[in-house]
Amino acid sequence: MILKVYTSLPLLFLVNSVWTRTVRQVYDDLDPEHWSRYTSECPQECFCPPSFPNALYCDNKGLKEIPAIPARIWYLYLQNNQIETLSEKPFVNATHLRWINLNKNKITNNGIESGVLSKLKRLLYLFLEDNELEEVPAPLPVGLEQLRLARNKISRIPEGVFSNLENLTMLDLHQNSLLDSALQSDTFQGLNNLMQLNIAKNSLKKMPISLPANTLQLFLDNNSIEVIPENYFSAIPKVTFLRLNYNKLSDEGIPPNGFNVSSILDLQLSHNQLTKVPPINAHLEHLHLDHNKIKSVNGTQICPVSIALEEDYGYYGNVPRLRYLRLDGNEIQPPIPLDIMICFRLLQAVVI
């Protein structure tokens, strides 16, 4: 086993790259007769790439209104404009839309014509980040799979707005103005297939209640959460990735086995007020506890299984799976206690 010890953590950003061609390359390669098929119905403010006939690029054009969308369009890019309203007229023929990106515009709830979104029956992805919404728009297309509403001014979630969205797998509400009162017991009712819920950077003081049972990823960073209720995660038994960085969690706010949950593989509790390592499960693989108030770590006490039993069964027994442990920004001094290494035999990196 090779153990790497770092004094600081390099931040690694993985960026998905999308292959693109310049407009000039498209013009150079295109037969003029072939080009005319697409330019005849392409809005003059936009670009219709002949190599991607189902896409319409109207981004970064300074638009204040949405142009008429051709019937053949599946993917619509309208981000980085000055659009304030969504009306039915531009979408009359756009009955095949699957994807709409309206990020970074000036859309308000009052600017959304009643029913305009729900009439887009085939829409799967709706991006409305960085606008001026004050509540989740309703009604929404029943077939939606992803809804991104980050960085708005949302403080209200209308009753039943998600009740028919059985196909929704990702809901992003981070960096809005949500209080605990905005999340009622039936707020997320109907989201039977939701896998990722992001409510980071809001104004929550409590853990949200009645989350969909299929939730895999729960992001609650940058709130003011102080307490984890007893048996909270039994209601979301599949949760795998849990982020609670930048909250107000203390030792008293965590039940004795609050995070001893077999489904959790990645647990992030950075920038809280913990003075000790909370009990964890043997299945946990990544643990972030940096920038708390932890003074020491006792491997025998935090080991999720008996070290004696672990030695008896070796790698064929219930060996803890922890591979990454971050403890920097606390009051812990190197070296790493030997019993940490004895317990967590699969550790690949410790940041201290």
Tab-separated table of N, CA and C in Angstrom, residues 133-281:
chain	number	residue	atom	x	y	z
A	133	LEU	N	-35.977	34.822	-11.836
A	133	LEU	CA	-37.158	34.112	-11.341
A	133	LEU	C	-37.244	34.219	-9.825
A	134	GLU	N	-38.454	34.385	-9.325
A	134	GLU	CA	-38.691	34.442	-7.877
A	134	GLU	C	-39.389	33.196	-7.361
A	135	GLU	N	-39.874	32.365	-8.274
A	135	GLU	CA	-40.442	31.085	-7.888
A	135	GLU	C	-40.247	30.098	-9.024
A	136	VAL	N	-40.355	28.827	-8.723
A	136	VAL	CA	-40.243	27.803	-9.756
A	136	VAL	C	-41.382	27.977	-10.753
A	137	PRO	N	-41.075	28.093	-12.041
A	137	PRO	CA	-42.145	28.307	-13.026
A	137	PRO	C	-43.063	27.091	-13.115
A	138	ALA	N	-44.336	27.373	-13.371
A	138	ALA	CA	-45.336	26.304	-13.457
A	138	ALA	C	-46.427	26.715	-14.439
A	139	PRO	N	-47.058	25.718	-15.096
A	139	PRO	CA	-46.734	24.287	-15.072
A	139	PRO	C	-45.558	23.973	-15.982
A	140	LEU	N	-44.942	22.814	-15.736
A	140	LEU	CA	-43.748	22.395	-16.469
A	140	LEU	C	-44.069	21.204	-17.370
A	141	PRO	N	-43.261	20.957	-18.403
A	141	PRO	CA	-43.486	19.794	-19.268
A	141	PRO	C	-43.375	18.495	-18.471
A	142	VAL	N	-44.303	17.602	-18.624
A	142	VAL	CA	-44.349	16.399	-17.788
A	142	VAL	C	-43.206	15.439	-18.094
A	143	GLY	N	-42.582	15.568	-19.255
A	143	GLY	CA	-41.508	14.648	-19.625
A	143	GLY	C	-40.117	15.102	-19.227
A	144	LEU	N	-40.000	16.225	-18.535
A	144	LEU	CA	-38.680	16.763	-18.182
A	144	LEU	C	-37.819	15.735	-17.452
A	145	GLU	N	-36.520	15.725	-17.823
A	145	GLU	CA	-35.543	14.882	-17.137
A	145	GLU	C	-34.553	15.708	-16.322
A	146	GLN	N	-34.279	16.935	-16.770
A	146	GLN	CA	-33.400	17.828	-16.019
A	146	GLN	C	-33.998	19.230	-15.972
A	147	LEU	N	-33.963	19.825	-14.776
A	147	LEU	CA	-34.443	21.190	-14.584
A	147	LEU	C	-33.382	21.960	-13.810
A	148	ARG	N	-32.806	22.960	-14.441
A	148	ARG	CA	-31.716	23.735	-13.836
A	148	ARG	C	-32.180	25.174	-13.608
A	149	LEU	N	-32.271	25.559	-12.335
A	149	LEU	CA	-32.776	26.886	-11.960
A	149	LEU	C	-31.808	27.616	-11.035
A	150	ALA	N	-30.536	27.291	-11.120
A	150	ALA	CA	-29.546	27.885	-10.227
A	150	ALA	C	-29.403	29.383	-10.462
A	151	ARG	N	-28.993	30.060	-9.388
A	151	ARG	CA	-28.650	31.491	-9.447
A	151	ARG	C	-29.800	32.355	-9.983
A	152	ASN	N	-30.962	32.161	-9.379
A	152	ASN	CA	-32.093	33.047	-9.592
A	152	ASN	C	-32.389	33.734	-8.260
A	153	LYS	N	-33.642	34.101	-8.054
A	153	LYS	CA	-34.065	34.730	-6.799
A	153	LYS	C	-35.213	33.937	-6.188
A	154	ILE	N	-35.204	32.641	-6.418
A	154	ILE	CA	-36.336	31.800	-6.046
A	154	ILE	C	-36.452	31.660	-4.531
A	155	SER	N	-37.594	32.050	-4.023
A	155	SER	CA	-37.893	31.890	-2.602
A	155	SER	C	-39.169	31.081	-2.389
A	156	ARG	N	-39.888	30.791	-3.481
A	156	ARG	CA	-41.156	30.063	-3.391
A	156	ARG	C	-41.182	28.903	-4.380
A	157	ILE	N	-41.768	27.806	-3.932
A	157	ILE	CA	-41.986	26.641	-4.793
A	157	ILE	C	-43.482	26.356	-4.777
A	158	PRO	N	-44.188	26.659	-5.869
A	158	PRO	CA	-45.640	26.483	-5.885
A	158	PRO	C	-46.048	25.054	-5.534
A	159	GLU	N	-47.161	24.929	-4.854
A	159	GLU	CA	-47.667	23.621	-4.453
A	159	GLU	C	-47.949	22.758	-5.678
A	160	GLY	N	-47.437	21.549	-5.665
A	160	GLY	CA	-47.702	20.598	-6.741
A	160	GLY	C	-46.924	20.823	-8.014
A	161	VAL	N	-45.954	21.742	-8.019
A	161	VAL	CA	-45.246	22.054	-9.256
A	161	VAL	C	-44.461	20.858	-9.786
A	162	PHE	N	-44.033	19.960	-8.893
A	162	PHE	CA	-43.248	18.798	-9.326
A	162	PHE	C	-44.073	17.512	-9.357
A	163	SER	N	-45.344	17.588	-9.050
A	163	SER	CA	-46.139	16.383	-8.800
A	163	SER	C	-46.250	15.460	-10.007
A	164	ASN	N	-46.161	15.993	-11.218
A	164	ASN	CA	-46.301	15.168	-12.417
A	164	ASN	C	-44.970	14.894	-13.118
A	165	LEU	N	-43.875	15.281	-12.500
A	165	LEU	CA	-42.569	15.143	-13.164
A	165	LEU	C	-41.902	13.822	-12.775
A	166	GLU	N	-42.512	12.730	-13.159
A	166	GLU	CA	-42.020	11.415	-12.771
A	166	GLU	C	-40.706	11.059	-13.453
A	167	ASN	N	-40.371	11.717	-14.563
A	167	ASN	CA	-39.141	11.401	-15.281
A	167	ASN	C	-37.958	12.263	-14.858
A	168	LEU	N	-38.198	13.245	-13.991
A	168	LEU	CA	-37.124	14.153	-13.615
A	168	LEU	C	-36.062	13.414	-12.807
A	169	THR	N	-34.812	13.500	-13.260
A	169	THR	CA	-33.706	12.851	-12.550
A	169	THR	C	-32.785	13.861	-11.880
A	170	MET	N	-32.794	15.110	-12.338
A	170	MET	CA	-31.912	16.120	-11.757
A	170	MET	C	-32.640	17.439	-11.571
A	171	LEU	N	-32.589	17.972	-10.337
A	171	LEU	CA	-33.207	19.251	-10.000
A	171	LEU	C	-32.149	20.123	-9.335
A	172	ASP	N	-31.835	21.245	-9.972
A	172	ASP	CA	-30.794	22.139	-9.458
A	172	ASP	C	-31.416	23.470	-9.055
A	173	LEU	N	-31.406	23.739	-7.754
A	173	LEU	CA	-31.961	24.980	-7.199
A	173	LEU	C	-30.897	25.743	-6.412
A	174	HIS	N	-29.644	25.489	-6.678
A	174	HIS	CA	-28.622	26.090	-5.830
A	174	HIS	C	-28.459	27.589	-6.104
A	175	GLN	N	-28.015	28.272	-5.079
A	175	GLN	CA	-27.804	29.722	-5.070
A	175	GLN	C	-29.091	30.475	-5.415
A	176	ASN	N	-30.119	30.227	-4.590
A	176	ASN	CA	-31.353	30.982	-4.657
A	176	ASN	C	-31.635	31.579	-3.278
A	177	SER	N	-32.888	31.776	-2.938
A	177	SER	CA	-33.254	32.423	-1.668
A	177	SER	C	-34.241	31.571	-0.880
A	178	LEU	N	-34.032	30.269	-0.899
A	178	LEU	CA	-34.962	29.348	-0.255
A	178	LEU	C	-34.743	29.301	1.254
A	179	LEU	N	-35.838	29.443	1.989
A	179	LEU	CA	-35.865	29.252	3.442
A	179	LEU	C	-36.461	27.881	3.744
A	180	ASP	N	-36.352	27.459	4.994
A	180	ASP	CA	-36.944	26.177	5.382
A	180	ASP	C	-38.432	26.130	5.083
A	181	SER	N	-39.111	27.252	5.239
A	181	SER	CA	-40.565	27.304	5.028
A	181	SER	C	-40.963	27.019	3.584
A	182	ALA	N	-40.023	27.163	2.658
A	182	ALA	CA	-40.339	26.920	1.250
A	182	ALA	C	-40.374	25.433	0.920
A	183	LEU	N	-39.810	24.603	1.808
A	183	LEU	CA	-39.729	23.165	1.551
A	183	LEU	C	-40.694	22.435	2.484
A	184	GLN	N	-41.893	22.177	1.982
A	184	GLN	CA	-42.924	21.506	2.770
A	184	GLN	C	-42.823	19.988	2.607
A	185	SER	N	-43.634	19.274	3.345
A	185	SER	CA	-43.574	17.811	3.318
A	185	SER	C	-43.970	17.234	1.963
A	186	ASP	N	-44.723	18.000	1.157
A	186	ASP	CA	-45.141	17.509	-0.151
A	186	ASP	C	-44.453	18.225	-1.307
A	187	THR	N	-43.430	19.032	-1.019
A	187	THR	CA	-42.781	19.813	-2.074
A	187	THR	C	-42.224	18.930	-3.180
A	188	PHE	N	-41.574	17.849	-2.806
A	188	PHE	CA	-40.918	16.993	-3.798
A	188	PHE	C	-41.752	15.768	-4.144
A	189	GLN	N	-43.014	15.791	-3.764
A	189	GLN	CA	-43.903	14.667	-4.054
A	189	GLN	C	-44.055	14.496	-5.567
A	190	GLY	N	-43.940	13.268	-6.028
A	190	GLY	CA	-44.063	12.982	-7.453
A	190	GLY	C	-42.746	12.775	-8.155
A	191	LEU	N	-41.645	13.186	-7.541
A	191	LEU	CA	-40.325	13.034	-8.169
A	191	LEU	C	-39.774	11.639	-7.866
A	192	ASN	N	-40.434	10.649	-8.417
A	192	ASN	CA	-40.133	9.265	-8.066
A	192	ASN	C	-38.803	8.775	-8.606
A	193	ASN	N	-38.259	9.447	-9.612
A	193	ASN	CA	-37.001	9.006	-10.209
A	193	ASN	C	-35.876	10.018	-10.036
A	194	LEU	N	-36.074	10.975	-9.140
A	194	LEU	CA	-35.039	11.986	-8.924
A	194	LEU	C	-33.785	11.332	-8.344
A	195	MET	N	-32.638	11.648	-8.927
A	195	MET	CA	-31.370	11.095	-8.460
A	195	MET	C	-30.448	12.164	-7.879
A	196	GLN	N	-30.498	13.375	-8.435
A	196	GLN	CA	-29.631	14.441	-7.938
A	196	GLN	C	-30.478	15.654	-7.543
A	197	LEU	N	-30.278	16.120	-6.299
A	197	LEU	CA	-30.963	17.306	-5.785
A	197	LEU	C	-29.917	18.261	-5.246
A	198	ASN	N	-29.884	19.452	-5.803
A	198	ASN	CA	-28.901	20.455	-5.396
A	198	ASN	C	-29.633	21.668	-4.818
A	199	ILE	N	-29.497	21.854	-3.485
A	199	ILE	CA	-30.095	23.013	-2.815
A	199	ILE	C	-28.993	23.786	-2.088
A	200	ALA	N	-27.784	23.706	-2.599
A	200	ALA	CA	-26.667	24.423	-1.987
A	200	ALA	C	-26.851	25.935	-2.128
A	201	LYS	N	-26.175	26.671	-1.271
A	201	LYS	CA	-26.164	28.142	-1.324
A	201	LYS	C	-27.566	28.732	-1.261
A	202	ASN	N	-28.333	28.286	-0.279
A	202	ASN	CA	-29.618	28.898	0.018
A	202	ASN	C	-29.587	29.377	1.467
A	203	SER	N	-30.716	29.432	2.118
A	203	SER	CA	-30.766	29.931	3.506
A	203	SER	C	-31.438	28.925	4.423
A	204	LEU	N	-31.110	27.658	4.230
A	204	LEU	CA	-31.710	26.596	5.030
A	204	LEU	C	-31.011	26.469	6.385
A	205	LYS	N	-31.807	26.255	7.433
A	205	LYS	CA	-31.270	25.993	8.761
A	205	LYS	C	-31.510	24.541	9.179
A	206	LYS	N	-32.372	23.858	8.420
A	206	LYS	CA	-32.705	22.474	8.725
A	206	LYS	C	-32.515	21.612	7.477
A	207	MET	N	-32.352	20.333	7.704
A	207	MET	CA	-32.301	19.396	6.584
A	207	MET	C	-33.681	19.348	5.920
A	208	PRO	N	-33.748	19.355	4.604
A	208	PRO	CA	-35.043	19.301	3.917
A	208	PRO	C	-35.773	17.994	4.228
A	209	ILE	N	-37.082	18.075	4.302
A	209	ILE	CA	-37.884	16.919	4.697
A	209	ILE	C	-38.522	16.249	3.485
A	210	SER	N	-38.855	14.977	3.657
A	210	SER	CA	-39.611	14.192	2.660
A	210	SER	C	-38.959	14.240	1.281
A	211	LEU	N	-37.681	13.891	1.235
A	211	LEU	CA	-36.979	13.848	-0.041
A	211	LEU	C	-37.352	12.573	-0.802
A	212	PRO	N	-37.239	12.599	-2.141
A	212	PRO	CA	-37.542	11.390	-2.919
A	212	PRO	C	-36.649	10.230	-2.495
A	213	ALA	N	-37.224	9.057	-2.394
A	213	ALA	CA	-36.510	7.888	-1.869
A	213	ALA	C	-35.356	7.443	-2.755
A	214	ASN	N	-35.401	7.797	-4.041
A	214	ASN	CA	-34.349	7.375	-4.965
A	214	ASN	C	-33.176	8.340	-5.051
A	215	THR	N	-33.162	9.357	-4.218
A	215	THR	CA	-32.089	10.349	-4.275
A	215	THR	C	-30.725	9.696	-4.068
A	216	LEU	N	-29.819	9.937	-5.011
A	216	LEU	CA	-28.452	9.415	-4.922
A	216	LEU	C	-27.459	10.492	-4.502
A	217	GLN	N	-27.660	11.705	-5.004
A	217	GLN	CA	-26.738	12.800	-4.738
A	217	GLN	C	-27.512	13.954	-4.103
A	218	LEU	N	-27.064	14.373	-2.915
A	218	LEU	CA	-27.726	15.451	-2.185
A	218	LEU	C	-26.683	16.511	-1.839
A	219	PHE	N	-26.865	17.710	-2.384
A	219	PHE	CA	-25.908	18.787	-2.197
A	219	PHE	C	-26.553	19.906	-1.376
A	220	LEU	N	-26.010	20.142	-0.184
A	220	LEU	CA	-26.559	21.140	0.737
A	220	LEU	C	-25.477	22.092	1.242
A	221	ASP	N	-24.426	22.260	0.489
A	221	ASP	CA	-23.341	23.147	0.894
A	221	ASP	C	-23.831	24.580	1.091
A	222	ASN	N	-23.089	25.331	1.883
A	222	ASN	CA	-23.321	26.774	2.026
A	222	ASN	C	-24.747	27.116	2.447
A	223	ASN	N	-25.228	26.429	3.472
A	223	ASN	CA	-26.457	26.805	4.137
A	223	ASN	C	-26.124	27.099	5.600
A	224	SER	N	-27.070	27.009	6.482
A	224	SER	CA	-26.821	27.253	7.909
A	224	SER	C	-27.352	26.093	8.747
A	225	ILE	N	-27.178	24.882	8.226
A	225	ILE	CA	-27.721	23.689	8.871
A	225	ILE	C	-26.912	23.344	10.119
A	226	GLU	N	-27.613	23.113	11.225
A	226	GLU	CA	-26.962	22.840	12.509
A	226	GLU	C	-27.170	21.412	12.993
A	227	VAL	N	-28.259	20.771	12.559
A	227	VAL	CA	-28.627	19.478	13.130
A	227	VAL	C	-28.993	18.480	12.032
A	228	ILE	N	-28.541	17.229	12.203
A	228	ILE	CA	-28.991	16.109	11.376
A	228	ILE	C	-29.999	15.319	12.207
A	229	PRO	N	-31.260	15.248	11.804
A	229	PRO	CA	-32.247	14.509	12.602
A	229	PRO	C	-31.894	13.024	12.731
A	230	GLU	N	-32.340	12.413	13.800
A	230	GLU	CA	-32.127	10.989	14.032
A	230	GLU	C	-32.749	10.180	12.889
A	231	ASN	N	-31.993	9.221	12.367
A	231	ASN	CA	-32.458	8.323	11.294
A	231	ASN	C	-32.866	9.072	10.029
A	232	TYR	N	-32.277	10.221	9.802
A	232	TYR	CA	-32.666	11.049	8.658
A	232	TYR	C	-32.494	10.292	7.336
A	233	PHE	N	-31.396	9.559	7.206
A	233	PHE	CA	-31.066	8.956	5.914
A	233	PHE	C	-31.796	7.646	5.651
A	234	SER	N	-32.561	7.170	6.614
A	234	SER	CA	-33.357	5.962	6.372
A	234	SER	C	-34.456	6.232	5.349
A	235	ALA	N	-34.852	7.481	5.200
A	235	ALA	CA	-35.884	7.848	4.218
A	235	ALA	C	-35.319	7.970	2.808
A	236	ILE	N	-33.991	8.099	2.698
A	236	ILE	CA	-33.336	8.142	1.383
A	236	ILE	C	-32.230	7.083	1.385
A	237	PRO	N	-32.625	5.815	1.347
A	237	PRO	CA	-31.683	4.714	1.568
A	237	PRO	C	-30.655	4.497	0.467
A	238	LYS	N	-30.798	5.229	-0.646
A	238	LYS	CA	-29.847	5.058	-1.744
A	238	LYS	C	-28.824	6.196	-1.841
A	239	VAL	N	-28.888	7.158	-0.928
A	239	VAL	CA	-28.004	8.313	-1.031
A	239	VAL	C	-26.545	7.852	-1.008
A	240	THR	N	-25.784	8.324	-1.998
A	240	THR	CA	-24.396	7.894	-2.176
A	240	THR	C	-23.416	9.040	-1.983
A	241	PHE	N	-23.765	10.214	-2.517
A	241	PHE	CA	-22.917	11.396	-2.412
A	241	PHE	C	-23.635	12.450	-1.566
A	242	LEU	N	-23.010	12.848	-0.473
A	242	LEU	CA	-23.632	13.795	0.451
A	242	LEU	C	-22.667	14.938	0.718
A	243	ARG	N	-23.082	16.167	0.374
A	243	ARG	CA	-22.238	17.343	0.588
A	243	ARG	C	-22.916	18.304	1.555
A	244	LEU	N	-22.233	18.539	2.668
A	244	LEU	CA	-22.711	19.464	3.695
A	244	LEU	C	-21.610	20.443	4.078
A	245	ASN	N	-20.752	20.766	3.143
A	245	ASN	CA	-19.688	21.730	3.402
A	245	ASN	C	-20.261	23.109	3.724
A	246	TYR	N	-19.522	23.887	4.502
A	246	TYR	CA	-19.900	25.281	4.817
A	246	TYR	C	-21.294	25.363	5.448
A	247	ASN	N	-21.487	24.599	6.517
A	247	ASN	CA	-22.696	24.719	7.317
A	247	ASN	C	-22.290	25.006	8.764
A	248	LYS	N	-23.161	24.717	9.712
A	248	LYS	CA	-22.880	25.013	11.124
A	248	LYS	C	-23.022	23.759	11.981
A	249	LEU	N	-22.583	22.643	11.436
A	249	LEU	CA	-22.696	21.375	12.149
A	249	LEU	C	-21.649	21.274	13.248
A	250	SER	N	-22.106	20.893	14.435
A	250	SER	CA	-21.219	20.634	15.566
A	250	SER	C	-21.379	19.176	15.985
A	251	ASP	N	-20.553	18.729	16.925
A	251	ASP	CA	-20.665	17.349	17.405
A	251	ASP	C	-22.056	17.079	17.974
A	252	GLU	N	-22.616	18.061	18.686
A	252	GLU	CA	-23.931	17.896	19.312
A	252	GLU	C	-25.050	17.801	18.281
A	253	GLY	N	-24.828	18.306	17.083
A	253	GLY	CA	-25.870	18.306	16.069
A	253	GLY	C	-25.932	17.039	15.233
A	254	ILE	N	-25.034	16.093	15.529
A	254	ILE	CA	-24.996	14.849	14.757
A	254	ILE	C	-25.343	13.676	15.671
A	255	PRO	N	-26.388	12.888	15.364
A	255	PRO	CA	-26.724	11.718	16.181
A	255	PRO	C	-25.547	10.743	16.233
A	256	PRO	N	-25.509	9.862	17.242
A	256	PRO	CA	-24.380	8.945	17.411
A	256	PRO	C	-23.983	8.184	16.151
A	257	ASN	N	-24.968	7.755	15.383
A	257	ASN	CA	-24.681	7.035	14.136
A	257	ASN	C	-25.293	7.747	12.933
A	258	GLY	N	-25.307	9.072	13.005
A	258	GLY	CA	-25.949	9.854	11.959
A	258	GLY	C	-25.409	9.597	10.573
A	259	PHE	N	-24.083	9.425	10.454
A	259	PHE	CA	-23.455	9.203	9.144
A	259	PHE	C	-22.981	7.763	8.972
A	260	ASN	N	-23.360	6.905	9.898
A	260	ASN	CA	-23.012	5.487	9.782
A	260	ASN	C	-24.044	4.815	8.880
A	261	VAL	N	-23.963	5.156	7.596
A	261	VAL	CA	-24.956	4.743	6.612
A	261	VAL	C	-24.234	3.985	5.495
A	262	SER	N	-24.646	2.775	5.230
A	262	SER	CA	-23.903	1.921	4.298
A	262	SER	C	-23.939	2.410	2.858
A	263	SER	N	-24.963	3.173	2.481
A	263	SER	CA	-25.065	3.626	1.090
A	263	SER	C	-24.117	4.778	0.782
A	264	ILE	N	-23.711	5.558	1.783
A	264	ILE	CA	-22.903	6.754	1.545
A	264	ILE	C	-21.460	6.366	1.224
A	265	LEU	N	-21.003	6.771	0.045
A	265	LEU	CA	-19.633	6.508	-0.384
A	265	LEU	C	-18.760	7.759	-0.324
A	266	ASP	N	-19.376	8.922	-0.489
A	266	ASP	CA	-18.636	10.182	-0.487
A	266	ASP	C	-19.327	11.140	0.481
A	267	LEU	N	-18.638	11.498	1.567
A	267	LEU	CA	-19.206	12.353	2.613
A	267	LEU	C	-18.336	13.590	2.778
A	268	GLN	N	-18.930	14.764	2.571
A	268	GLN	CA	-18.182	16.014	2.640
A	268	GLN	C	-18.757	16.901	3.750
A	269	LEU	N	-17.921	17.121	4.779
A	269	LEU	CA	-18.308	17.921	5.947
A	269	LEU	C	-17.299	19.030	6.203
A	270	SER	N	-16.675	19.530	5.171
A	270	SER	CA	-15.665	20.578	5.308
A	270	SER	C	-16.283	21.878	5.806
A	271	HIS	N	-15.483	22.667	6.507
A	271	HIS	CA	-15.884	24.009	6.957
A	271	HIS	C	-17.150	23.958	7.818
A	272	ASN	N	-17.099	23.121	8.859
A	272	ASN	CA	-18.141	23.099	9.868
A	272	ASN	C	-17.498	23.353	11.233
A	273	GLN	N	-18.111	22.869	12.291
A	273	GLN	CA	-17.600	23.157	13.642
A	273	GLN	C	-17.362	21.872	14.438
A	274	LEU	N	-16.968	20.820	13.759
A	274	LEU	CA	-16.745	19.527	14.401
A	274	LEU	C	-15.418	19.516	15.153
A	275	THR	N	-15.401	18.881	16.310
A	275	THR	CA	-14.157	18.730	17.073
A	275	THR	C	-13.665	17.286	17.057
A	276	LYS	N	-14.463	16.386	16.485
A	276	LYS	CA	-14.040	14.997	16.380
A	276	LYS	C	-14.624	14.368	15.119
A	277	VAL	N	-14.052	13.262	14.740
A	277	VAL	CA	-14.523	12.556	13.552
A	277	VAL	C	-15.798	11.799	13.906
A	278	PRO	N	-16.905	12.041	13.187
A	278	PRO	CA	-18.149	11.318	13.495
A	278	PRO	C	-18.033	9.856	13.068
A	279	PRO	N	-18.793	8.957	13.704
A	279	PRO	CA	-18.782	7.549	13.299
A	279	PRO	C	-19.155	7.396	11.824
A	280	ILE	N	-18.407	6.553	11.131
A	280	ILE	CA	-18.643	6.335	9.704
A	280	ILE	C	-18.862	4.851	9.448
A	281	ASN	N	-19.326	4.546	8.241
A	281	ASN	CA	-19.588	3.173	7.856
A	281	ASN	C	-18.389	2.589	7.109
